[in-house]
Structure formats: structure tokens, C-alpha cells
CSV table of C-alpha atoms and ligand atoms in Angstrom, one decimal:
chain,number,residue,atom,x,y,z
A,687,MET,CA,72.5,86.9,126.8
A,688,LYS,CA,75.6,85.2,128.3
A,689,ALA,CA,79.2,86.3,127.8
A,690,ASP,CA,81.7,84.7,125.5
A,691,LEU,CA,84.5,86.3,127.4
A,692,ILE,CA,84.8,87.9,130.8
A,693,LEU,CA,87.9,89.9,131.8
A,694,ALA,CA,87.9,89.8,135.6
A,695,GLY,CA,89.6,91.4,138.4
A,696,GLY,CA,91.5,94.3,136.9
A,697,VAL,CA,91.2,98.1,136.3
A,698,VAL,CA,88.7,98.6,133.5
A,699,ARG,CA,88.1,102.0,132.1
A,700,THR,CA,85.4,102.4,129.5
A,701,LEU,CA,86.1,106.1,128.9
A,702,GLY,CA,82.4,106.5,128.4
A,703,ARG,CA,80.0,108.8,130.3
A,704,GLY,CA,81.8,107.9,133.5
A,705,GLY,CA,85.1,109.3,132.3
A,706,LEU,CA,88.0,107.7,134.1
A,707,LYS,CA,85.7,105.7,136.4
A,708,ARG,CA,87.2,102.3,137.2
A,709,PHE,CA,85.4,99.0,136.9
A,710,THR,CA,86.9,95.6,137.7
A,711,HIS,CA,85.1,93.4,135.2
A,712,LEU,CA,84.2,93.5,131.5
A,713,ALA,CA,82.0,91.0,129.7
A,714,VAL,CA,82.1,90.5,125.9
A,715,ALA,CA,79.5,88.8,123.7
A,716,GLY,CA,79.2,88.6,119.9
A,717,GLY,CA,82.3,90.9,119.5
A,718,ARG,CA,80.7,93.7,121.6
A,719,VAL,CA,80.8,94.8,125.1
A,720,LEU,CA,78.0,93.2,127.1
A,721,ALA,CA,78.7,94.8,130.5
A,722,ALA,CA,81.3,96.7,132.5
A,723,GLY,CA,81.0,96.6,136.2
A,724,GLY,CA,82.0,94.8,139.4
A,725,ALA,CA,82.0,91.2,140.4
A,726,ASP,CA,78.3,91.0,139.6
A,727,VAL,CA,79.4,90.8,135.9
A,728,MET,CA,80.3,87.2,136.6
A,729,GLU,CA,76.5,86.4,136.6
A,730,LEU,CA,76.8,86.7,132.8
A,731,ARG,CA,79.0,83.6,132.8
A,732,SER,CA,77.8,80.4,131.2
A,733,SER,CA,79.6,77.0,130.8
A,734,ARG,CA,80.9,78.3,127.4
A,735,THR,CA,82.3,81.6,128.8
A,736,ARG,CA,86.0,82.1,128.8
A,737,VAL,CA,87.1,83.9,132.0
A,738,LEU,CA,90.4,85.6,132.0
A,739,ALA,CA,91.8,86.8,135.3
A,740,LEU,CA,93.4,90.2,134.8
A,741,ARG,CA,95.3,90.1,138.1
A,742,GLY,CA,95.3,93.8,138.3
A,743,ALA,CA,96.0,94.4,134.6
A,744,ALA,CA,94.3,97.4,133.1
A,745,VAL,CA,91.9,97.5,130.2
A,746,LEU,CA,91.2,100.5,128.0
A,747,PRO,CA,89.4,101.0,124.6
A,748,ALA,CA,91.9,100.4,121.8
A,749,PHE,CA,93.2,103.5,120.1
A,750,ASN,CA,92.1,105.1,116.9
A,751,ASP,CA,94.8,106.8,114.9
A,752,ALA,CA,92.8,109.1,112.7
A,753,HIS,CA,95.5,109.9,110.2
A,754,ALA,CA,98.3,107.5,109.4
A,755,HIS,CA,99.9,106.7,106.0
A,756,VAL,CA,99.4,103.0,106.3
A,757,VAL,CA,100.5,101.9,102.8
A,758,TYR,CA,103.1,104.5,102.4
A,759,TYR,CA,104.7,103.6,105.8
A,760,GLY,CA,104.8,99.9,104.7
A,761,LEU,CA,106.4,100.9,101.3
A,762,THR,CA,109.1,102.8,103.1
A,763,ARG,CA,110.2,99.5,104.6
A,764,PHE,CA,111.3,98.4,101.2
A,765,GLY,CA,113.2,101.6,100.4
A,766,ALA,CA,116.5,102.8,101.9
A,767,ASP,CA,116.1,104.0,105.5
A,768,LEU,CA,117.6,107.5,105.4
A,769,GLY,CA,116.3,108.5,108.9
A,770,PRO,CA,119.6,107.8,110.7
A,771,ALA,CA,121.7,109.7,108.1
A,772,ARG,CA,123.4,112.7,109.8
A,773,ASP,CA,124.8,114.3,106.6
A,774,VAL,CA,124.6,114.0,102.8
A,775,ALA,CA,127.5,111.5,102.8
A,776,GLY,CA,125.4,109.4,105.1
A,777,ILE,CA,122.5,109.5,102.6
A,778,VAL,CA,124.8,108.5,99.8
A,779,GLU,CA,126.3,105.7,101.8
A,780,ARG,CA,122.8,104.3,102.7
A,781,LEU,CA,121.6,104.5,99.1
A,782,ARG,CA,124.7,102.7,97.9
A,783,ALA,CA,124.2,99.8,100.4
A,784,HIS,CA,120.5,99.5,99.7
A,785,GLY,CA,121.1,99.7,95.9
A,786,ARG,CA,123.0,96.4,95.9
A,787,ARG,CA,119.8,94.6,96.7
A,788,LEU,CA,117.9,96.0,93.7
A,789,LYS,CA,117.5,94.5,90.2
A,790,SER,CA,119.1,96.3,87.3
A,791,GLY,CA,116.9,99.1,86.1
A,792,GLU,CA,114.7,99.1,89.2
A,793,TRP,CA,113.9,102.5,90.6
A,794,GLN,CA,115.5,103.2,93.9
A,795,GLN,CA,113.6,104.9,96.8
A,796,GLY,CA,114.7,106.1,100.1
A,797,MET,CA,112.8,107.9,102.9
A,798,GLY,CA,113.1,109.5,106.3
A,799,TYR,CA,115.8,112.2,106.2
A,800,ARG,CA,115.1,115.8,107.3
A,801,ALA,CA,117.1,118.5,105.5
A,802,SER,CA,117.1,120.6,108.7
A,803,GLY,CA,118.6,117.6,110.5
A,804,LEU,CA,121.5,117.1,108.2
A,805,ALA,CA,124.9,118.7,109.0
A,806,GLU,CA,124.7,120.7,105.7
A,807,ARG,CA,121.1,121.9,106.7
A,808,ARG,CA,120.0,121.4,103.0
A,809,PRO,CA,118.7,118.5,101.0
A,810,PRO,CA,121.1,116.5,98.9
A,811,HIS,CA,121.8,117.6,95.3
A,812,ARG,CA,120.9,115.3,92.4
A,813,LEU,CA,124.6,114.9,91.6
A,814,GLU,CA,125.3,113.6,95.1
A,815,LEU,CA,122.6,111.0,94.6
A,816,ASP,CA,124.1,110.1,91.3
A,817,GLU,CA,127.3,109.1,93.1
A,818,ALA,CA,125.4,106.3,94.8
A,819,THR,CA,123.0,105.4,92.1
A,820,GLY,CA,124.8,105.9,88.8
A,821,SER,CA,122.3,105.6,85.9
A,822,ARG,CA,119.6,104.0,88.1
A,823,PRO,CA,116.6,106.4,88.6
A,824,ALA,CA,116.2,107.3,92.3
A,825,PHE,CA,113.7,109.4,94.1
A,826,ILE,CA,114.0,110.0,97.8
A,827,ASP,CA,111.5,111.5,100.2
A,828,GLU,CA,112.0,113.9,103.0
A,829,ARG,CA,110.2,113.0,106.2
A,830,GLY,CA,106.9,114.8,106.2
A,831,GLY,CA,106.2,113.9,102.6
A,832,HIS,CA,106.3,117.5,101.2
A,833,SER,CA,109.7,117.5,99.5
A,834,ARG,CA,111.7,115.0,97.5
A,835,VAL,CA,114.9,114.8,95.6
A,836,ALA,CA,115.3,113.1,92.2
A,837,ASN,CA,118.6,112.0,90.8
A,838,SER,CA,119.6,112.9,87.2
A,839,ALA,CA,118.1,109.7,85.7
A,840,ALA,CA,114.8,110.3,87.4
A,841,LEU,CA,114.7,114.0,86.3
A,842,ARG,CA,115.5,112.8,82.8
A,843,ALA,CA,112.7,110.2,82.9
A,844,ALA,CA,110.3,113.0,83.9
A,845,GLY,CA,111.6,115.3,81.2
A,846,ILE,CA,112.5,118.0,83.7
A,847,THR,CA,115.1,120.5,82.4
A,848,ALA,CA,116.3,124.0,83.1
A,849,SER,CA,113.3,125.4,81.1
A,850,THR,CA,110.6,123.4,82.8
A,851,PRO,CA,108.2,125.8,84.6
A,852,ASP,CA,106.9,125.2,88.1
A,853,PRO,CA,103.7,123.3,88.1
A,854,ALA,CA,100.6,124.6,89.9
A,855,GLY,CA,101.1,124.1,93.6
A,856,GLY,CA,104.7,123.0,93.3
A,857,ARG,CA,108.3,124.2,93.1
A,858,ILE,CA,111.3,122.8,91.1
A,859,GLY,CA,114.7,123.6,92.7
A,860,HIS,CA,117.4,125.1,90.6
A,861,ASP,CA,121.1,125.7,90.7
A,862,PRO,CA,122.3,129.3,90.2
A,863,ASP,CA,122.9,128.5,86.5
A,864,GLY,CA,119.2,127.4,86.1
A,865,ALA,CA,119.8,123.6,85.9
A,866,PRO,CA,117.4,121.6,88.1
A,867,ASN,CA,119.1,120.5,91.3
A,868,GLY,CA,116.8,117.6,91.9
A,869,LEU,CA,114.7,119.2,94.6
A,870,LEU,CA,110.9,118.9,94.0
A,871,GLN,CA,108.5,120.4,96.5
A,872,GLU,CA,104.8,119.8,97.0
A,873,GLY,CA,102.9,119.5,93.7
A,874,ALA,CA,106.1,119.2,91.7
A,875,MET,CA,106.8,115.8,93.3
A,876,ARG,CA,104.1,114.5,91.0
A,877,MET,CA,106.2,115.1,87.9
A,878,VAL,CA,108.6,112.3,88.8
A,879,ALA,CA,106.1,110.2,90.7
A,880,ASP,CA,103.9,110.0,87.6
A,881,VAL,CA,106.6,108.3,85.5
A,882,GLN,CA,107.9,106.1,88.3
A,883,PRO,CA,106.7,102.4,88.2
A,884,LEU,CA,103.9,101.9,90.8
A,885,PRO,CA,104.2,99.2,93.4
A,886,ASP,CA,102.0,96.3,92.5
A,887,ARG,CA,99.1,95.1,94.6
A,888,ARG,CA,101.2,92.3,96.2
A,889,ARG,CA,103.7,94.8,97.4
A,890,ARG,CA,100.9,97.1,98.6
A,891,SER,CA,99.3,94.3,100.6
A,892,GLN,CA,102.7,93.5,102.1
A,893,ALA,CA,103.0,97.1,103.1
A,894,ILE,CA,99.6,97.1,104.8
A,895,GLN,CA,100.5,94.0,106.8
A,896,LEU,CA,103.8,95.6,108.0
A,897,ALA,CA,101.9,98.7,109.1
A,898,GLN,CA,99.2,96.6,110.7
A,899,LYS,CA,101.7,94.8,112.8
A,900,LEU,CA,103.2,98.0,114.0
A,901,LEU,CA,99.9,99.7,114.7
A,902,LEU,CA,98.4,96.7,116.6
A,903,SER,CA,101.5,96.4,118.7
A,904,ARG,CA,100.8,100.0,119.9
A,905,GLY,CA,97.2,99.3,120.8
A,906,ILE,CA,95.8,100.9,117.6
A,907,THR,CA,92.9,98.9,116.1
A,908,SER,CA,91.3,101.6,114.0
A,909,VAL,CA,93.1,103.8,111.6
A,910,GLY,CA,92.3,106.6,109.2
A,911,ALA,CA,94.4,105.5,106.3
A,912,ALA,CA,95.7,108.7,104.8
A,913,VAL,CA,96.8,108.9,101.1
A,914,ASN,CA,98.5,111.5,99.0
A,915,ARG,CA,97.5,110.0,95.6
A,916,GLY,CA,94.5,108.4,94.0
A,917,PHE,CA,95.1,104.7,94.2
A,918,ALA,CA,92.0,102.7,94.1
A,919,ASP,CA,94.4,99.8,94.4
A,920,ASP,CA,94.8,100.5,98.1
A,921,LEU,CA,91.0,100.0,98.7
A,922,PHE,CA,91.2,96.8,96.7
A,923,CYS,CA,94.1,95.5,98.8
A,924,TYR,CA,92.3,96.3,102.1
A,925,GLN,CA,89.2,94.5,100.9
A,926,ARG,CA,91.2,91.5,99.7
A,927,LEU,CA,93.0,91.2,103.0
A,928,ALA,CA,89.7,91.5,104.8
A,929,MET,CA,88.2,88.7,102.7
A,930,ASP,CA,91.2,86.5,103.3
A,931,GLY,CA,90.9,87.0,107.0
A,932,GLU,CA,94.3,88.9,107.1
A,933,LEU,CA,93.0,92.3,108.1
A,934,HIS,CA,92.9,92.7,111.9
A,935,MET,CA,92.3,96.4,112.1
A,936,ARG,CA,89.5,98.7,111.0
A,937,VAL,CA,90.4,101.0,108.1
A,938,ASN,CA,88.8,104.3,107.2
A,939,GLU,CA,90.4,104.7,103.8
A,940,PHE,CA,90.9,108.3,102.6
A,941,LEU,CA,90.1,108.8,99.0
A,942,SER,CA,92.4,111.2,97.1
A,943,TRP,CA,90.7,114.2,95.5
A,944,GLU,CA,91.4,112.5,92.2
A,945,LEU,CA,88.8,109.9,93.2
A,946,LEU,CA,86.1,112.4,93.9
A,947,GLU,CA,84.3,112.1,90.5
A,948,ALA,CA,84.6,108.3,90.6
A,949,ALA,CA,83.3,108.1,94.1
A,950,SER,CA,80.4,110.4,93.6
A,951,SER,CA,79.3,108.8,90.4
A,952,LEU,CA,79.2,105.5,92.2
A,953,GLY,CA,77.1,107.0,94.8
A,954,VAL,CA,79.6,106.4,97.5
A,955,HIS,CA,78.8,108.4,100.7
A,956,ALA,CA,81.0,109.1,103.7
A,957,GLY,CA,81.2,105.9,105.6
A,958,PHE,CA,80.3,103.6,102.7
A,959,GLY,CA,81.5,100.1,103.5
A,960,GLY,CA,81.3,98.5,106.9
A,961,ASP,CA,83.0,98.5,110.3
A,962,VAL,CA,86.2,96.8,108.9
A,963,VAL,CA,86.9,98.7,105.6
A,964,ARG,CA,85.0,101.8,104.8
A,965,ALA,CA,85.3,104.8,102.4
A,966,GLY,CA,86.7,107.7,104.3
A,967,PRO,CA,87.0,111.4,103.5
A,968,ILE,CA,88.1,112.9,100.2
A,969,LYS,CA,91.7,114.1,100.9
A,970,VAL,CA,92.9,117.4,99.6
A,971,PHE,CA,96.0,119.5,100.3
A,972,ILE,CA,95.4,123.2,100.9
A,973,ASP,CA,98.9,124.3,101.9
A,974,GLY,CA,102.3,122.7,102.0
A,975,GLY,CA,104.4,121.5,104.9
A,976,ALA,CA,107.1,123.3,107.0
A,977,GLU,CA,108.0,126.7,105.6
A,978,ARG,CA,105.4,126.4,102.9
A,979,VAL,CA,102.3,126.6,105.2
A,980,VAL,CA,99.9,129.3,104.2
A,981,MET,CA,99.5,132.1,106.7
A,982,ARG,CA,97.1,134.9,106.8
A,983,SER,CA,100.0,137.2,107.2
A,984,GLY,CA,101.3,136.1,103.8
A,985,GLY,CA,103.8,133.5,102.5
A,986,GLY,CA,103.4,129.8,102.0
A,987,LEU,CA,102.3,127.7,99.0
A,988,TRP,CA,98.8,127.1,98.0
A,989,ARG,CA,98.6,123.5,96.7
A,990,THR,CA,94.9,124.0,96.1
A,991,LEU,CA,93.7,127.6,95.4
A,992,PRO,CA,90.7,128.8,97.3
A,993,ASP,CA,88.5,128.8,94.2
A,994,GLU,CA,89.3,125.2,93.4
A,995,LEU,CA,88.9,124.3,97.0
A,996,ASN,CA,85.4,125.9,97.1
A,997,ALA,CA,84.4,123.9,94.1
A,998,LEU,CA,85.8,120.7,95.5
A,999,VAL,CA,84.1,121.0,98.9
A,1000,LYS,CA,80.8,121.9,97.2
A,1001,ARG,CA,81.0,119.0,94.9
A,1002,ALA,CA,81.9,116.5,97.7
A,1003,SER,CA,79.3,117.9,100.1
A,1004,ASP,CA,76.6,117.7,97.5
A,1005,ALA,CA,77.5,114.1,96.9
A,1006,GLY,CA,77.4,113.4,100.7
A,1007,LEU,CA,81.1,113.0,101.0
A,1008,GLN,CA,83.2,114.3,103.8
A,1009,VAL,CA,86.4,116.2,103.0
A,1010,ALA,CA,89.7,116.0,104.9
A,1011,ALA,CA,91.8,119.1,104.1
A,1012,HIS,CA,95.4,119.3,104.9
A,1013,ALA,CA,95.8,122.7,106.4
A,1014,ILE,CA,98.6,123.7,108.8
A,1015,GLY,CA,98.7,127.5,108.6
A,1016,ASP,CA,95.9,129.9,109.6
A,1017,GLY,CA,95.4,131.0,106.0
A,1018,ALA,CA,94.8,127.5,104.9
A,1019,ILE,CA,92.4,126.7,107.8
A,1020,GLU,CA,90.5,129.9,107.1
A,1021,ALA,CA,90.2,128.9,103.4
A,1022,MET,CA,88.7,125.6,104.5
A,1023,CYS,CA,86.2,127.3,106.8
A,1024,ASP,CA,85.2,129.6,103.9
A,1025,ALA,CA,84.7,126.6,101.6
A,1026,VAL,CA,82.6,124.7,104.0
A,1027,GLU,CA,80.5,127.8,104.8
A,1028,ALA,CA,80.0,128.6,101.1
A,1029,ALA,CA,79.0,125.0,100.4
A,1030,GLY,CA,76.4,125.2,103.1
A,1031,ALA,CA,78.0,122.0,104.5
A,1032,ARG,CA,77.8,122.7,108.2
A,1033,GLY,CA,77.5,119.5,110.2
A,1034,MET,CA,79.1,117.3,107.6
A,1035,ARG,CA,82.1,116.9,109.9
A,1036,HIS,CA,84.5,118.2,107.3
A,1037,ARG,CA,88.0,117.7,108.7
A,1038,VAL,CA,91.0,119.9,109.0
A,1039,GLU,CA,94.1,117.7,109.0
A,1040,HIS,CA,96.8,119.1,111.3
A,1041,CYS,CA,95.1,122.4,112.2
A,1042,THR,CA,98.4,123.4,113.7
A,1043,ILE,CA,98.3,127.2,113.7
A,1044,CYS,CA,94.7,128.1,114.7
A,1045,PRO,CA,93.9,131.4,116.4
A,1046,PRO,CA,90.7,132.0,118.5
A,1047,ASP,CA,88.5,133.3,115.7
A,1048,LEU,CA,89.1,130.3,113.6
A,1049,ARG,CA,88.5,128.0,116.5
A,1050,ARG,CA,85.1,129.5,116.9
A,1051,ARG,CA,84.4,129.1,113.3
A,1052,LEU,CA,85.4,125.5,113.2
A,1053,ALA,CA,83.0,124.9,116.2
A,1054,ARG,CA,80.2,126.8,114.5
A,1055,LEU,CA,80.7,124.8,111.3
A,1056,ARG,CA,80.9,121.6,113.4
A,1057,MET,CA,84.2,120.6,111.8
A,1058,VAL,CA,86.7,118.2,113.2
A,1059,ALA,CA,90.3,119.0,114.0
A,1060,VAL,CA,92.5,116.0,113.3
A,1061,MET,CA,95.7,116.8,115.0
A,1062,GLN,CA,99.1,115.3,115.9
A,1063,PRO,CA,99.7,116.0,119.6
A,1064,LEU,CA,103.5,115.6,119.2
A,1065,ALA,CA,103.4,118.8,117.2
A,1066,VAL,CA,103.5,120.5,120.6
A,1067,ARG,CA,107.2,119.5,120.7
A,1068,ALA,CA,108.0,120.8,117.2
A,1069,PRO,CA,109.1,124.3,118.1
A,1070,ARG,CA,111.6,122.8,120.5
A,1071,VAL,CA,112.9,119.8,118.5
A,1072,ALA,CA,112.7,121.4,115.0
A,1073,PRO,CA,113.0,125.1,115.5
A,1074,GLY,CA,112.4,127.3,112.5
A,1075,VAL,CA,110.3,124.7,110.7
A,1076,PHE,CA,107.0,126.4,111.3
A,1077,PRO,CA,106.4,130.2,111.2
A,1078,GLU,CA,106.8,132.0,114.5
A,1079,VAL,CA,103.4,132.4,116.0
A,1080,ASP,CA,102.0,133.0,119.5
A,1081,ARG,CA,102.4,129.7,121.3
A,1082,GLU,CA,98.8,129.8,122.3
A,1083,ASP,CA,97.7,129.6,118.7
A,1084,PHE,CA,100.1,126.7,117.9
A,1085,ALA,CA,98.7,123.2,118.5
A,1086,PRO,CA,95.9,124.8,120.5
A,1087,HIS,CA,94.4,121.7,121.9
A,1088,ARG,CA,92.9,123.4,124.9
A,1089,GLY,CA,91.6,126.4,123.0
A,1090,LEU,CA,89.9,124.2,120.4
A,1091,GLU,CA,88.3,122.1,123.0
A,1092,ARG,CA,87.1,125.2,124.9
A,1093,ALA,CA,85.6,126.5,121.7
A,1094,GLY,CA,83.7,123.2,121.3
A,1095,VAL,CA,85.7,121.7,118.4
A,1096,ARG,CA,85.9,117.9,118.3
A,1097,ILE,CA,89.5,116.8,118.2
A,1098,ALA,CA,90.8,113.5,116.9
A,1099,PHE,CA,94.4,112.6,117.5
A,1100,SER,CA,96.8,110.8,115.1
A,1101,SER,CA,100.4,110.0,114.4
A,1102,ASP,CA,100.7,110.9,110.7
A,1103,LEU,CA,102.9,107.8,110.5
A,1104,PRO,CA,105.6,107.8,109.1
A,1105,VAL,CA,106.0,111.5,109.7
A,1106,THR,CA,106.1,110.3,113.3
A,1107,PRO,CA,108.1,107.1,112.9
A,1108,ASP,CA,106.6,105.5,116.0
A,1109,PRO,CA,102.8,105.7,116.2
A,1110,ASN,CA,102.7,105.0,119.9
A,1111,PRO,CA,99.8,107.2,121.1
A,1112,TRP,CA,101.1,107.5,124.6
A,1113,ALA,CA,103.9,109.8,123.6
A,1114,GLY,CA,101.4,112.2,122.1
A,1115,ILE,CA,99.0,111.9,125.0
A,1116,ARG,CA,101.8,112.8,127.3
A,1117,ALA,CA,102.8,115.8,125.1
A,1118,ALA,CA,99.2,117.0,125.0
A,1119,VAL,CA,98.8,116.7,128.8
A,1120,GLU,CA,102.1,118.1,129.9
A,1121,ASP,CA,101.9,121.1,127.6
A,1122,GLU,CA,102.1,124.1,129.9
A,1123,ILE,CA,100.3,126.5,127.6
A,1124,ASN,CA,97.7,124.5,125.7
A,1125,GLY,CA,97.5,121.4,127.9
A,1126,ILE,CA,94.4,119.2,128.2
A,1127,ARG,CA,93.2,116.6,130.7
A,1128,VAL,CA,94.4,113.0,130.5
A,1129,LEU,CA,90.8,111.9,129.9
A,1130,ASP,CA,90.4,114.3,127.0
A,1131,ALA,CA,93.7,113.3,125.5
A,1132,LEU,CA,92.7,109.6,125.7
A,1133,ARG,CA,89.3,110.4,124.2
A,1134,ALA,CA,91.0,112.3,121.3
A,1135,TYR,CA,92.8,109.0,120.6
A,1136,THR,CA,89.7,106.8,120.9
A,1137,ALA,CA,86.2,108.4,120.6
A,1138,GLY,CA,87.6,111.3,118.6
A,1139,GLY,CA,88.6,109.2,115.7
A,1140,ALA,CA,85.3,107.3,115.9
A,1141,TYR,CA,83.4,110.6,115.7
A,1142,ALA,CA,85.5,111.7,112.7
A,1143,SER,CA,84.5,108.6,110.8
A,1144,PHE,CA,80.8,108.8,112.0
A,1145,GLU,CA,81.2,105.7,114.1
A,1146,GLU,CA,80.8,107.1,117.6
A,1147,THR,CA,77.9,104.9,118.4
A,1148,LEU,CA,80.0,101.8,117.4
A,1149,LYS,CA,83.4,102.2,119.0
A,1150,GLY,CA,85.7,104.5,121.0
A,1151,THR,CA,84.4,103.6,124.4
A,1152,LEU,CA,83.8,100.2,126.2
A,1153,GLU,CA,80.3,101.0,127.2
A,1154,PRO,CA,77.7,98.2,126.6
A,1155,GLY,CA,76.9,97.7,123.0
A,1156,MET,CA,80.2,99.1,121.7
A,1157,LEU,CA,82.6,97.0,119.7
A,1158,ALA,CA,85.0,95.1,122.0
A,1159,ASP,CA,88.1,96.7,120.5
A,1160,LEU,CA,90.3,96.9,123.6
A,1161,GLN,CA,93.8,96.8,124.9
A,1162,VAL,CA,95.2,95.3,128.1
A,1163,TYR,CA,98.2,96.7,130.0
A,1164,ALA,CA,100.1,94.7,132.6
A,1165,ALA,CA,99.8,97.6,135.0
A,1166,ASP,CA,97.5,100.6,135.1
A,1167,PRO,CA,99.2,103.2,132.9
A,1168,LEU,CA,97.3,106.0,134.7
A,1169,ALA,CA,98.8,105.0,138.0
A,1170,GLY,CA,102.4,105.4,136.8
A,1171,PRO,CA,104.5,108.5,136.1
A,1172,GLN,CA,103.9,110.0,132.7
A,1173,PRO,CA,107.6,109.9,131.6
A,1174,GLY,CA,107.1,106.1,131.4
A,1175,TRP,CA,104.3,106.5,128.8
A,1176,ASP,CA,106.6,107.1,125.8
A,1177,GLY,CA,107.7,103.4,125.8
A,1178,LEU,CA,104.4,102.0,126.9
A,1179,ARG,CA,103.1,98.9,125.0
A,1180,PRO,CA,99.9,96.9,125.5
A,1181,GLN,CA,100.3,93.3,126.6
A,1182,ALA,CA,97.3,92.3,124.5
A,1183,VAL,CA,95.0,93.8,121.9
A,1184,LEU,CA,91.6,92.6,121.0
A,1185,LEU,CA,89.5,93.4,118.0
A,1186,GLY,CA,85.8,92.6,118.4
A,1187,GLY,CA,86.8,90.5,121.4
A,1188,VAL,CA,89.4,88.5,119.5
A,1189,LEU,CA,93.1,88.6,120.3
A,1190,VAL,CA,95.0,90.2,117.4
A,1191,SER,CA,98.3,91.2,119.1
A,1192,GLY,CA,100.3,90.1,122.1
A,1193,SER,CA,99.0,87.5,124.5
A,1194,LEU,CA,96.6,87.0,127.4
B,1902,ZN,ZN1,99.6,113.0,106.5
């Protein structure tokens, strides 16, 4: 077989068995890697082969972001951007400006603030939102996606009053006199979300395309598309875009726990689909975010109680479906281990999303049950940049990349976009490598952002390295990133990104 494309004269790292070993040439044929080697790779050239001189540029496998909210990120681009607001007045001002662009009666959305980052160190009150929105219903999201504030009109639409009880797995905020203050946490967010008009398929497709542009520009060609709700519409939109030739990344689409019955009755197994759009894991929330994570020492909020979780993991496992469980605290991670063990589902690669507070005994259990830890390496910086958000624990048990690896747990890295507003993997790789307590090697951090995600979606024989036979999903950097100082990694961008050997971002 001859090559369609040869990248010649650069620094090529396949990240395969040879680790960080450097080659100079890479040959691609039929969308896959044909060979990686030295100048002898040129023997695969024919008259039809395109040869690109790398002139010292570096080639790496493209990244796999194993957990990013693709559609949700895109939808935030249509809401008010509340990320830069420094105080409640800033939120009100931004909502007012954004509201001028909306049609009358249209719901208003806004995203990206952090209550702990506001001068008042509290979320806005519904009456403060009302100042900007008047009678228009508005529902804004705190960064992290675990807490929202509804204005008075939105609370009214949902029928939430002083006498409304907390739903299972959720909390409604109240003023001292008992009136709802607009704050809805975890499962309670549903009460308003359920009466809010849903974005249509056109808007969802636009959202996917916005996210795709961002992800590709960061060298990410494979994504685990995380969801919080059961929208079969998203799967439809990915498929439609793929059929129209508009999808230029590979999507492992999570299915909300609400789709478990539908998926299993259709006979959908983990990995159903192809190498472009495939059915991913069933997503379930065990604990909450921030101060609502479930710890063995007590506290936190169960979004899914252990009994329900056991039933769900059993049902999914019996149907051949993988489960991705949101679990941040050690109590939640333990509950997931219990559920997988009780279901006899060892080896199904059930995933723990976040896996942030994980002491040694749980690391050993995860390894024994052959589960995957899908982590956000930037969590390493959380205790410093957002103190008090997570429970105080031994730093060795917090974001324990090294400990998990030593225990033999497979790790996949991810951004959790838009929780991390910029999905650039290099910032996370740097954080994971420079961590003085739980630090890992550069090679292992790179693998967590490439082969790790492929393993999590059962595709490790298809992608994640640039060894011969693997998909030619790769990225090209003007200079070798591994030769430069790590502080430069935070702003690093590939010059070109190829999917199956075809240019999908940048230029060559
Ligand atoms: Zn997430």
C-alpha cells in the first residue's frame, strides 16, 4: 500500500509503545496511519502522494476530551455571559444589556458566574434579577452547572411557592420569611427547566458547531459529549451534522439516565454507532457539586440514593451499557464501587466522572473493578483558586492522579467544558505534571488526554496513538511543545488538526 499523505522532516511522537520516542516521518493512507519512522517512510510515496515538509514542526495524536458539555457550551453562547461579572450589579447589568436582543416573552438565560467569586459571595436574589428582566422569565446558571437562580416570573411558571417542598436530590432556597429566593440547587433546577421552552434542533446544531470550532482549535478531535438531561434531540443533531458532512470530530454521546429504558429496549450497547457518532455511557449524578459533594464523613447531597444507583447500574450492566457516574466525594465514589460490585459488572469500564476525592482504599477498589476515572486535571488548582469550595481533605487524596495510576486505574482527562471555559488540554497537562504532591509524568498526562479517552469509549485499538493502523487523528505544532518551558503550555495552540488524515482546523 502507498501513502496518501506523508508528513516529513519533523518531530513525530506516536505516544504508542515507544512512549515519547521521536520519529521524523509519518505516512497516512485511507484515513489511518500507515507508518511512523525515519526517512525510509518516503519509500511509501507514489505519484499521488501528497508530501508535506514539516520543517521541524511537531506531530502528536489529537486530543480526546472525555467529558465536555458540547451542546450546553454552545447554548451558553446564546445566553448572557455572566462570567466577567464581579458583583450582583454586574450580573443585573449584563442581563439588562442581553435582554434587549430578545423577543418579547422569550425566556432569558445567562451563564458563567460563580457565587464565591462575586463581591457579595452569594448568588443573586430573584428580586435582583427582576430588576433587569421585569416580567420576562429568566433562569441563570452558576458555573459548574449545579446551582441556578430563577427570577420571579420563572418561579411562577414552575409553580414554586413558599410551601413547595424540596424535590428528591434537590434544594429550594428560601428567604427568612419562607418565600423562595430564586436559588435552585441540583435536582431542584429541574422544576424550572421542565417548564422552560427547549431550544429547537436548529439551535442545538448551531451550538454543536460553535463547540466543535473551539474544540478543534485546541487540538481536540474526539469528545465525550456530556449531558445533564435526556435529550435524544442531541443524538439526532450529531447524526444530521455527520450526514451533512458538517461534523468534523468524533462524538461519544452520553445518554442521560432517563434514556436508559429507551436505549436498553432498543438493544443499544456501549459503543453502538461508529467511529464518528456513537452511543456513550448512561450518565447519572450521585452527589452534587461544590459543598454538596457526598463524603464518607457525612454531609453533601445524594442526587441518586445508593439503592436507586444499585438498581440503575444493574439494569444498565445487564443491558450491556456502560455507566458514567458523577461522583466527586469519597462517599459518592464508594457508592459507585458498591453498585458495580453488586451488579457483578467488573470489567465493563464503568466510569467515575471527576473522582476528585479518592483515598487509597477506593483507588484499589476502582482498579479491582477495572473502572475508569474520568478527571479534570485542572482540579489540582481548585484548592488554591477557589478555596472552600471542596471539603478539606488530605491533599494526597484530592485529585490523586499519581495514586490512581499507581493503583492501576485507567485515567481519562477532560475539561468539563464550560466548567473550564477554555478546553485547552495543555493547561491541564501542565497542572497534572507540575503538581508537587500527586504529579504524573508528561507521557502519562498526554496519554490521559489521548489514549485514556479512547479506552473509556472502548476505542483503544482505533485511536489515541499514531501507531500503524490507528486513525490519523493528529495535530501539528509549529515547534515541539515538549522542548519548550511548561509555562508556555497554557496558551499553546496547534497550527493544524487532521481528522482521519483530513485537515479540519488551521492550515498546513
Ligand atoms: Zn460535567
